[in-house]
Backbone atoms as SQL, in Angstrom:
CREATE TABLE atoms (id INTEGER PRIMARY KEY, chain TEXT, resi INTEGER, resn TEXT, atom TEXT, x REAL, y REAL, z REAL);
INSERT INTO atoms VALUES
  (1, 'A', 1, 'MET', 'N', 0.873, -62.783, 4.918),
  (2, 'A', 1, 'MET', 'CA', 2.288, -62.586, 3.868),
  (3, 'A', 1, 'MET', 'C', 3.084, -63.716, 4.315),
  (4, 'A', 2, 'ASP', 'N', 3.200, -63.882, 5.394),
  (5, 'A', 2, 'ASP', 'CA', 4.580, -64.533, 5.725),
  (6, 'A', 2, 'ASP', 'C', 4.554, -65.708, 5.391),
  (7, 'A', 3, 'ALA', 'N', 3.185, -66.561, 6.047),
  (8, 'A', 3, 'ALA', 'CA', 3.260, -68.008, 5.822),
  (9, 'A', 3, 'ALA', 'C', 3.269, -68.156, 3.875),
  (10, 'A', 4, 'ILE', 'N', 2.363, -67.391, 3.050),
  (11, 'A', 4, 'ILE', 'CA', 2.429, -67.292, 1.638),
  (12, 'A', 4, 'ILE', 'C', 4.036, -67.099, 1.420),
  (13, 'A', 5, 'ALA', 'N', 4.852, -66.308, 2.015),
  (14, 'A', 5, 'ALA', 'CA', 6.782, -66.092, 1.173),
  (15, 'A', 5, 'ALA', 'C', 6.893, -67.699, 1.318),
  (16, 'A', 6, 'GLU', 'N', 6.555, -67.777, 3.145),
  (17, 'A', 6, 'GLU', 'CA', 7.654, -69.651, 3.024),
  (18, 'A', 6, 'GLU', 'C', 7.474, -70.653, 2.020),
  (19, 'A', 7, 'ASN', 'N', 5.635, -70.602, 1.639),
  (20, 'A', 7, 'ASN', 'CA', 5.567, -71.576, 0.586),
  (21, 'A', 7, 'ASN', 'C', 6.053, -71.206, -0.412),
  (22, 'A', 8, 'THR', 'N', 5.871, -70.193, -0.746),
  (23, 'A', 8, 'THR', 'CA', 6.492, -70.098, -2.707),
  (24, 'A', 8, 'THR', 'C', 7.706, -70.259, -2.797),
  (25, 'A', 9, 'ILE', 'N', 8.343, -70.096, -1.472),
  (26, 'A', 9, 'ILE', 'CA', 9.833, -70.503, -1.237),
  (27, 'A', 9, 'ILE', 'C', 10.499, -71.626, -1.202),
  (28, 'A', 10, 'TRP', 'N', 9.074, -72.684, -0.547),
  (29, 'A', 10, 'TRP', 'CA', 9.461, -74.151, -0.760),
  (30, 'A', 10, 'TRP', 'C', 9.034, -74.559, -1.968),
  (31, 'A', 11, 'SER', 'N', 7.964, -73.924, -2.949),
  (32, 'A', 11, 'SER', 'CA', 7.797, -74.246, -4.104),
  (33, 'A', 11, 'SER', 'C', 8.804, -74.517, -5.141),
  (34, 'A', 12, 'VAL', 'N', 9.298, -73.103, -4.783),
  (35, 'A', 12, 'VAL', 'CA', 10.030, -72.139, -5.864),
  (36, 'A', 12, 'VAL', 'C', 11.460, -73.681, -5.690),
  (37, 'A', 13, 'GLY', 'N', 11.712, -73.729, -4.437),
  (38, 'A', 13, 'GLY', 'CA', 12.955, -74.705, -4.561),
  (39, 'A', 13, 'GLY', 'C', 12.742, -75.976, -5.263),
  (40, 'A', 14, 'LEU', 'N', 11.573, -76.676, -4.909),
  (41, 'A', 14, 'LEU', 'CA', 10.964, -77.988, -5.476),
  (42, 'A', 14, 'LEU', 'C', 10.730, -77.748, -7.096),
  (43, 'A', 15, 'ILE', 'N', 10.737, -76.538, -7.779),
  (44, 'A', 15, 'ILE', 'CA', 10.504, -76.464, -8.984),
  (45, 'A', 15, 'ILE', 'C', 11.767, -77.046, -9.514),
  (46, 'A', 16, 'ALA', 'N', 12.537, -75.782, -8.725),
  (47, 'A', 16, 'ALA', 'CA', 14.333, -76.011, -9.567),
  (48, 'A', 16, 'ALA', 'C', 14.755, -76.640, -9.150),
  (49, 'A', 17, 'GLN', 'N', 14.725, -78.197, -8.220),
  (50, 'A', 17, 'GLN', 'CA', 14.981, -79.435, -7.921),
  (51, 'A', 17, 'GLN', 'C', 14.570, -80.151, -9.180),
  (52, 'A', 18, 'ILE', 'N', 13.414, -80.117, -9.460),
  (53, 'A', 18, 'ILE', 'CA', 12.677, -80.886, -10.591),
  (54, 'A', 18, 'ILE', 'C', 13.500, -80.744, -11.905),
  (55, 'A', 19, 'ALA', 'N', 13.653, -79.256, -12.205),
  (56, 'A', 19, 'ALA', 'CA', 14.052, -78.752, -13.757),
  (57, 'A', 19, 'ALA', 'C', 15.621, -79.358, -13.500),
  (58, 'A', 20, 'GLY', 'N', 16.301, -78.760, -12.608),
  (59, 'A', 20, 'GLY', 'CA', 17.553, -79.503, -12.389),
  (60, 'A', 20, 'GLY', 'C', 17.808, -81.032, -12.628),
  (61, 'A', 21, 'TRP', 'N', 17.051, -82.069, -11.823),
  (62, 'A', 21, 'TRP', 'CA', 17.223, -83.650, -12.251),
  (63, 'A', 21, 'TRP', 'C', 16.618, -83.488, -13.403),
  (64, 'A', 22, 'SER', 'N', 15.427, -83.254, -14.324),
  (65, 'A', 22, 'SER', 'CA', 15.222, -83.048, -15.422),
  (66, 'A', 22, 'SER', 'C', 16.447, -83.091, -16.632),
  (67, 'A', 23, 'ALA', 'N', 16.860, -82.086, -16.025),
  (68, 'A', 23, 'ALA', 'CA', 18.360, -81.600, -17.527),
  (69, 'A', 23, 'ALA', 'C', 19.222, -82.656, -16.815),
  (70, 'A', 24, 'LEU', 'N', 19.571, -82.870, -15.783),
  (71, 'A', 24, 'LEU', 'CA', 21.019, -84.378, -15.942),
  (72, 'A', 24, 'LEU', 'C', 20.228, -85.312, -16.308),
  (73, 'A', 25, 'ILE', 'N', 18.521, -85.397, -16.324),
  (74, 'A', 25, 'ILE', 'CA', 18.616, -87.154, -17.001),
  (75, 'A', 25, 'ILE', 'C', 18.470, -86.913, -18.374),
  (76, 'A', 26, 'TRP', 'N', 18.377, -86.155, -18.970),
  (77, 'A', 26, 'TRP', 'CA', 18.772, -85.669, -20.695),
  (78, 'A', 26, 'TRP', 'C', 19.944, -85.792, -20.661),
  (79, 'A', 27, 'TRP', 'N', 20.976, -84.904, -20.044),
  (80, 'A', 27, 'TRP', 'CA', 22.867, -85.365, -19.983),
  (81, 'A', 27, 'TRP', 'C', 22.938, -86.802, -19.560),
  (82, 'A', 28, 'ASP', 'N', 22.186, -87.420, -18.865),
  (83, 'A', 28, 'ASP', 'CA', 22.305, -88.917, -18.475),
  (84, 'A', 28, 'ASP', 'C', 22.686, -89.658, -19.813),
  (85, 'A', 29, 'TYR', 'N', 21.801, -88.984, -20.747),
  (86, 'A', 29, 'TYR', 'CA', 21.537, -90.296, -22.094),
  (87, 'A', 29, 'TYR', 'C', 22.744, -89.796, -22.646),
  (88, 'A', 30, 'ASP', 'N', 23.114, -88.381, -22.754),
  (89, 'A', 30, 'ASP', 'CA', 24.227, -88.042, -23.197),
  (90, 'A', 30, 'ASP', 'C', 25.635, -88.901, -23.473),
  (91, 'A', 31, 'PHE', 'N', 25.969, -88.747, -21.839),
  (92, 'A', 31, 'PHE', 'CA', 26.989, -89.192, -20.771),
  (93, 'A', 31, 'PHE', 'C', 26.922, -90.709, -21.187),
  (94, 'A', 32, 'ARG', 'N', 25.750, -91.511, -21.475),
  (95, 'A', 32, 'ARG', 'CA', 26.270, -93.280, -21.613),
  (96, 'A', 32, 'ARG', 'C', 26.598, -93.289, -22.844),
  (97, 'A', 33, 'GLN', 'N', 25.882, -92.344, -23.978),
  (98, 'A', 33, 'GLN', 'CA', 26.529, -92.269, -25.285),
  (99, 'A', 33, 'GLN', 'C', 27.893, -92.447, -25.373),
  (100, 'A', 34, 'LYS', 'N', 28.510, -91.348, -24.854),
  (101, 'A', 34, 'LYS', 'CA', 29.973, -91.390, -24.750),
  (102, 'A', 34, 'LYS', 'C', 30.646, -92.225, -24.137),
  (103, 'A', 35, 'LEU', 'N', 30.006, -92.408, -23.106),
  (104, 'A', 35, 'LEU', 'CA', 30.783, -93.516, -22.166),
  (105, 'A', 35, 'LEU', 'C', 30.579, -94.791, -23.072),
  (106, 'A', 36, 'ARG', 'N', 30.120, -95.171, -23.776),
  (107, 'A', 36, 'ARG', 'CA', 29.976, -96.510, -24.387),
  (108, 'A', 36, 'ARG', 'C', 30.824, -96.591, -25.583),
  (109, 'A', 37, 'TYR', 'N', 31.434, -95.289, -26.509),
  (110, 'A', 37, 'TYR', 'CA', 32.173, -95.422, -27.202),
  (111, 'A', 37, 'TYR', 'C', 33.667, -95.166, -26.937),
  (112, 'A', 38, 'SER', 'N', 33.473, -94.793, -25.226),
  (113, 'A', 38, 'SER', 'CA', 35.008, -94.207, -25.272),
  (114, 'A', 38, 'SER', 'C', 35.412, -94.722, -23.614),
  (115, 'A', 39, 'ARG', 'N', 34.834, -96.106, -23.899),
  (116, 'A', 39, 'ARG', 'CA', 35.167, -96.784, -22.442),
  (117, 'A', 39, 'ARG', 'C', 36.756, -97.164, -21.940),
  (118, 'A', 40, 'TRP', 'N', 37.512, -97.718, -22.946),
  (119, 'A', 40, 'TRP', 'CA', 38.523, -98.797, -23.383),
  (120, 'A', 40, 'TRP', 'C', 39.560, -97.690, -23.376),
  (121, 'A', 41, 'ASP', 'N', 39.258, -96.258, -23.881),
  (122, 'A', 41, 'ASP', 'CA', 40.370, -95.451, -24.281),
  (123, 'A', 41, 'ASP', 'C', 41.156, -94.907, -22.924),
  (124, 'A', 42, 'THR', 'N', 42.121, -93.935, -23.475),
  (125, 'A', 42, 'THR', 'CA', 42.980, -93.757, -22.002),
  (126, 'A', 42, 'THR', 'C', 42.964, -92.296, -22.682),
  (127, 'A', 43, 'ASN', 'N', 42.654, -91.300, -21.672),
  (128, 'A', 43, 'ASN', 'CA', 43.120, -89.809, -21.531),
  (129, 'A', 43, 'ASN', 'C', 44.735, -89.379, -21.965),
  (130, 'A', 44, 'PRO', 'N', 45.269, -88.934, -23.007),
  (131, 'A', 44, 'PRO', 'CA', 46.495, -89.234, -22.836),
  (132, 'A', 44, 'PRO', 'C', 47.262, -88.466, -22.315),
  (133, 'A', 45, 'VAL', 'N', 46.862, -86.910, -21.455),
  (134, 'A', 45, 'VAL', 'CA', 47.076, -86.539, -20.508),
  (135, 'A', 45, 'VAL', 'C', 46.963, -86.740, -19.184),
  (136, 'A', 46, 'LEU', 'N', 46.168, -87.519, -18.780),
  (137, 'A', 46, 'LEU', 'CA', 45.698, -88.295, -17.287),
  (138, 'A', 46, 'LEU', 'C', 46.591, -89.525, -17.356),
  (139, 'A', 47, 'GLY', 'N', 46.259, -90.041, -18.501),
  (140, 'A', 47, 'GLY', 'CA', 46.998, -91.546, -18.234),
  (141, 'A', 47, 'GLY', 'C', 45.965, -92.362, -17.647),
  (142, 'A', 48, 'ILE', 'N', 44.524, -91.861, -17.468),
  (143, 'A', 48, 'ILE', 'CA', 43.798, -92.956, -17.019),
  (144, 'A', 48, 'ILE', 'C', 42.404, -92.798, -17.644),
  (145, 'A', 49, 'PRO', 'N', 41.413, -93.936, -17.695),
  (146, 'A', 49, 'PRO', 'CA', 40.781, -94.122, -18.848),
  (147, 'A', 49, 'PRO', 'C', 39.443, -93.073, -18.530),
  (148, 'A', 50, 'PHE', 'N', 39.024, -93.268, -20.026),
  (149, 'A', 50, 'PHE', 'CA', 37.863, -91.635, -19.830),
  (150, 'A', 50, 'PHE', 'C', 37.260, -92.276, -18.885),
  (151, 'A', 51, 'SER', 'N', 36.258, -93.328, -18.710),
  (152, 'A', 51, 'SER', 'CA', 35.306, -94.127, -18.302),
  (153, 'A', 51, 'SER', 'C', 35.956, -93.267, -16.625),
  (154, 'A', 52, 'VAL', 'N', 36.585, -93.246, -16.142),
  (155, 'A', 52, 'VAL', 'CA', 36.930, -92.920, -14.791),
  (156, 'A', 52, 'VAL', 'C', 36.817, -91.454, -14.751),
  (157, 'A', 53, 'VAL', 'N', 37.028, -90.470, -15.985),
  (158, 'A', 53, 'VAL', 'CA', 36.930, -89.046, -15.580),
  (159, 'A', 53, 'VAL', 'C', 35.468, -88.766, -15.826),
  (160, 'A', 54, 'TYR', 'N', 34.484, -88.994, -16.637),
  (161, 'A', 54, 'TYR', 'CA', 33.486, -89.381, -16.920),
  (162, 'A', 54, 'TYR', 'C', 32.493, -89.596, -15.821),
  (163, 'A', 55, 'GLY', 'N', 33.295, -90.540, -14.973),
  (164, 'A', 55, 'GLY', 'CA', 32.575, -90.782, -13.687),
  (165, 'A', 55, 'GLY', 'C', 32.821, -89.666, -12.626),
  (166, 'A', 56, 'ILE', 'N', 34.014, -89.540, -12.793),
  (167, 'A', 56, 'ILE', 'CA', 33.857, -88.017, -12.070),
  (168, 'A', 56, 'ILE', 'C', 33.383, -87.168, -12.053),
  (169, 'A', 57, 'GLY', 'N', 33.189, -86.661, -13.374),
  (170, 'A', 57, 'GLY', 'CA', 31.961, -85.681, -13.744),
  (171, 'A', 57, 'GLY', 'C', 31.035, -85.785, -13.519),
  (172, 'A', 58, 'TYR', 'N', 30.382, -87.104, -14.024),
  (173, 'A', 58, 'TYR', 'CA', 28.939, -87.444, -13.313),
  (174, 'A', 58, 'TYR', 'C', 28.608, -87.424, -12.257),
  (175, 'A', 59, 'LEU', 'N', 29.191, -87.701, -11.386),
  (176, 'A', 59, 'LEU', 'CA', 29.000, -87.751, -9.611),
  (177, 'A', 59, 'LEU', 'C', 28.868, -86.420, -9.306),
  (178, 'A', 60, 'VAL', 'N', 29.776, -85.431, -9.874),
  (179, 'A', 60, 'VAL', 'CA', 29.717, -83.947, -9.620),
  (180, 'A', 60, 'VAL', 'C', 28.751, -83.366, -9.975),
  (181, 'A', 61, 'ALA', 'N', 28.570, -83.863, -11.208),
  (182, 'A', 61, 'ALA', 'CA', 27.201, -83.234, -11.970),
  (183, 'A', 61, 'ALA', 'C', 26.095, -83.552, -10.832),
  (184, 'A', 62, 'PHE', 'N', 25.853, -84.608, -10.359),
  (185, 'A', 62, 'PHE', 'CA', 24.624, -85.044, -9.919),
  (186, 'A', 62, 'PHE', 'C', 24.450, -84.524, -8.674),
  (187, 'A', 63, 'LEU', 'N', 25.377, -84.425, -7.959),
  (188, 'A', 63, 'LEU', 'CA', 25.633, -83.969, -6.770),
  (189, 'A', 63, 'LEU', 'C', 25.359, -82.431, -6.519),
  (190, 'A', 64, 'ILE', 'N', 25.958, -81.357, -7.296),
  (191, 'A', 64, 'ILE', 'CA', 26.029, -80.174, -7.576),
  (192, 'A', 64, 'ILE', 'C', 25.410, -79.223, -8.745),
  (193, 'A', 65, 'LEU', 'N', 24.920, -80.041, -9.863),
  (194, 'A', 65, 'LEU', 'CA', 24.588, -78.935, -10.940),
  (195, 'A', 65, 'LEU', 'C', 22.710, -78.859, -10.158),
  (196, 'A', 66, 'PRO', 'N', 22.432, -79.952, -9.792),
  (197, 'A', 66, 'PRO', 'CA', 20.602, -79.359, -9.196),
  (198, 'A', 66, 'PRO', 'C', 20.618, -78.212, -8.042),
  (199, 'A', 67, 'LEU', 'N', 21.613, -77.839, -7.636),
  (200, 'A', 67, 'LEU', 'CA', 21.742, -77.379, -6.449),
  (201, 'A', 67, 'LEU', 'C', 21.985, -75.684, -6.682),
  (202, 'A', 68, 'ILE', 'N', 22.600, -75.661, -7.755),
  (203, 'A', 68, 'ILE', 'CA', 22.725, -74.424, -8.456),
  (204, 'A', 68, 'ILE', 'C', 21.474, -73.351, -8.756),
  (205, 'A', 69, 'PRO', 'N', 20.844, -74.023, -9.528),
  (206, 'A', 69, 'PRO', 'CA', 19.323, -73.236, -9.982),
  (207, 'A', 69, 'PRO', 'C', 18.408, -72.986, -8.393),
  (208, 'A', 70, 'THR', 'N', 18.390, -73.669, -7.882),
  (209, 'A', 70, 'THR', 'CA', 17.778, -74.158, -6.584),
  (210, 'A', 70, 'THR', 'C', 18.072, -72.673, -5.716),
  (211, 'A', 71, 'ALA', 'N', 19.701, -72.900, -5.107),
  (212, 'A', 71, 'ALA', 'CA', 19.899, -71.960, -4.526),
  (213, 'A', 71, 'ALA', 'C', 19.761, -70.067, -5.357),
  (214, 'A', 72, 'ILE', 'N', 19.980, -70.084, -6.518),
  (215, 'A', 72, 'ILE', 'CA', 19.281, -68.821, -7.286),
  (216, 'A', 72, 'ILE', 'C', 18.018, -68.727, -6.955),
  (217, 'A', 73, 'LEU', 'N', 17.360, -69.454, -7.190),
  (218, 'A', 73, 'LEU', 'CA', 15.979, -69.238, -7.482),
  (219, 'A', 73, 'LEU', 'C', 15.535, -68.789, -6.080),
  (220, 'A', 74, 'ILE', 'N', 16.018, -69.514, -4.652),
  (221, 'A', 74, 'ILE', 'CA', 15.423, -69.472, -3.615),
  (222, 'A', 74, 'ILE', 'C', 15.541, -67.651, -3.246),
  (223, 'A', 75, 'GLY', 'N', 17.081, -67.588, -3.578),
  (224, 'A', 75, 'GLY', 'CA', 17.332, -67.032, -2.969),
  (225, 'A', 75, 'GLY', 'C', 16.553, -65.221, -3.740),
  (226, 'A', 76, 'LEU', 'N', 16.569, -65.762, -4.885),
  (227, 'A', 76, 'LEU', 'CA', 15.715, -64.712, -5.542),
  (228, 'A', 76, 'LEU', 'C', 14.321, -64.674, -4.888),
  (229, 'A', 77, 'THR', 'N', 13.998, -65.870, -4.840),
  (230, 'A', 77, 'THR', 'CA', 12.331, -65.597, -3.926),
  (231, 'A', 77, 'THR', 'C', 12.403, -65.000, -2.941),
  (232, 'A', 78, 'VAL', 'N', 13.310, -65.049, -1.955),
  (233, 'A', 78, 'VAL', 'CA', 13.315, -64.581, -0.644),
  (234, 'A', 78, 'VAL', 'C', 13.990, -62.996, -0.650),
  (235, 'A', 79, 'LEU', 'N', 14.422, -62.793, -1.652),
  (236, 'A', 79, 'LEU', 'CA', 14.911, -60.978, -1.855),
  (237, 'A', 79, 'LEU', 'C', 13.620, -60.417, -2.180),
  (238, 'A', 80, 'LEU', 'N', 12.892, -60.740, -3.068),
  (239, 'A', 80, 'LEU', 'CA', 11.520, -60.547, -3.160),
  (240, 'A', 80, 'LEU', 'C', 10.443, -60.436, -2.598),
  (241, 'A', 81, 'PHE', 'N', 10.558, -61.687, -1.282),
  (242, 'A', 81, 'PHE', 'CA', 9.211, -61.222, -0.383),
  (243, 'A', 81, 'PHE', 'C', 10.021, -60.417, 0.768),
  (244, 'A', 82, 'LYS', 'N', 11.431, -60.442, 0.693),
  (245, 'A', 82, 'LYS', 'CA', 11.844, -59.414, 1.810),
  (246, 'A', 82, 'LYS', 'C', 11.376, -57.835, 0.935),
  (247, 'A', 83, 'ALA', 'N', 11.493, -57.528, -0.147),
  (248, 'A', 83, 'ALA', 'CA', 11.213, -56.457, -0.204),
  (249, 'A', 83, 'ALA', 'C', 9.962, -56.128, -0.475),
  (250, 'A', 84, 'LEU', 'N', 9.107, -56.874, -0.637),
  (251, 'A', 84, 'LEU', 'CA', 7.440, -56.787, -0.470),
  (252, 'A', 84, 'LEU', 'C', 7.139, -56.333, 0.909),
  (253, 'A', 85, 'GLY', 'N', 7.905, -56.605, 2.118),
  (254, 'A', 85, 'GLY', 'CA', 7.642, -56.571, 3.222),
  (255, 'A', 85, 'GLY', 'C', 7.544, -57.849, 4.352),
  (256, 'A', 86, 'ALA', 'N', 7.932, -58.672, 3.622),
  (257, 'A', 86, 'ALA', 'CA', 7.479, -60.661, 4.340),
  (258, 'A', 86, 'ALA', 'C', 8.541, -60.132, 5.614),
  (259, 'A', 87, 'ASP', 'N', 7.712, -60.811, 6.820),
  (260, 'A', 87, 'ASP', 'CA', 8.626, -61.230, 7.968),
  (261, 'A', 87, 'ASP', 'C', 8.971, -62.658, 8.206),
  (262, 'A', 88, 'ILE', 'N', 10.381, -63.128, 7.084),
  (263, 'A', 88, 'ILE', 'CA', 10.659, -64.569, 6.847),
  (264, 'A', 88, 'ILE', 'C', 11.613, -64.910, 7.573),
  (265, 'A', 89, 'GLY', 'N', 12.128, -66.046, 8.214),
  (266, 'A', 89, 'GLY', 'CA', 13.101, -66.032, 8.405),
  (267, 'A', 89, 'GLY', 'C', 14.816, -66.351, 8.169),
  (268, 'A', 90, 'PHE', 'N', 14.711, -65.845, 7.041),
  (269, 'A', 90, 'PHE', 'CA', 15.957, -66.074, 6.391),
  (270, 'A', 90, 'PHE', 'C', 17.005, -64.548, 6.676);
């Protein structure tokens, strides 16, 4: 049971990462379309080009967003197997 639990947790994490990156690939296309038309426009509030604002958002999205569903799904899977009585090292 413990080996099954640990392998399932790794599999869930991998699937969540694939899903997160797939969603970001779709978002990347939309981002590039917006960037193409607003590259030289300046944000009136910040006074910096929109491309810089989008670039910072882009970096944060690619670093953070895939981790959120991964952490949630791994946490739920760990709780499920703990409830089923598995002795896993979490």
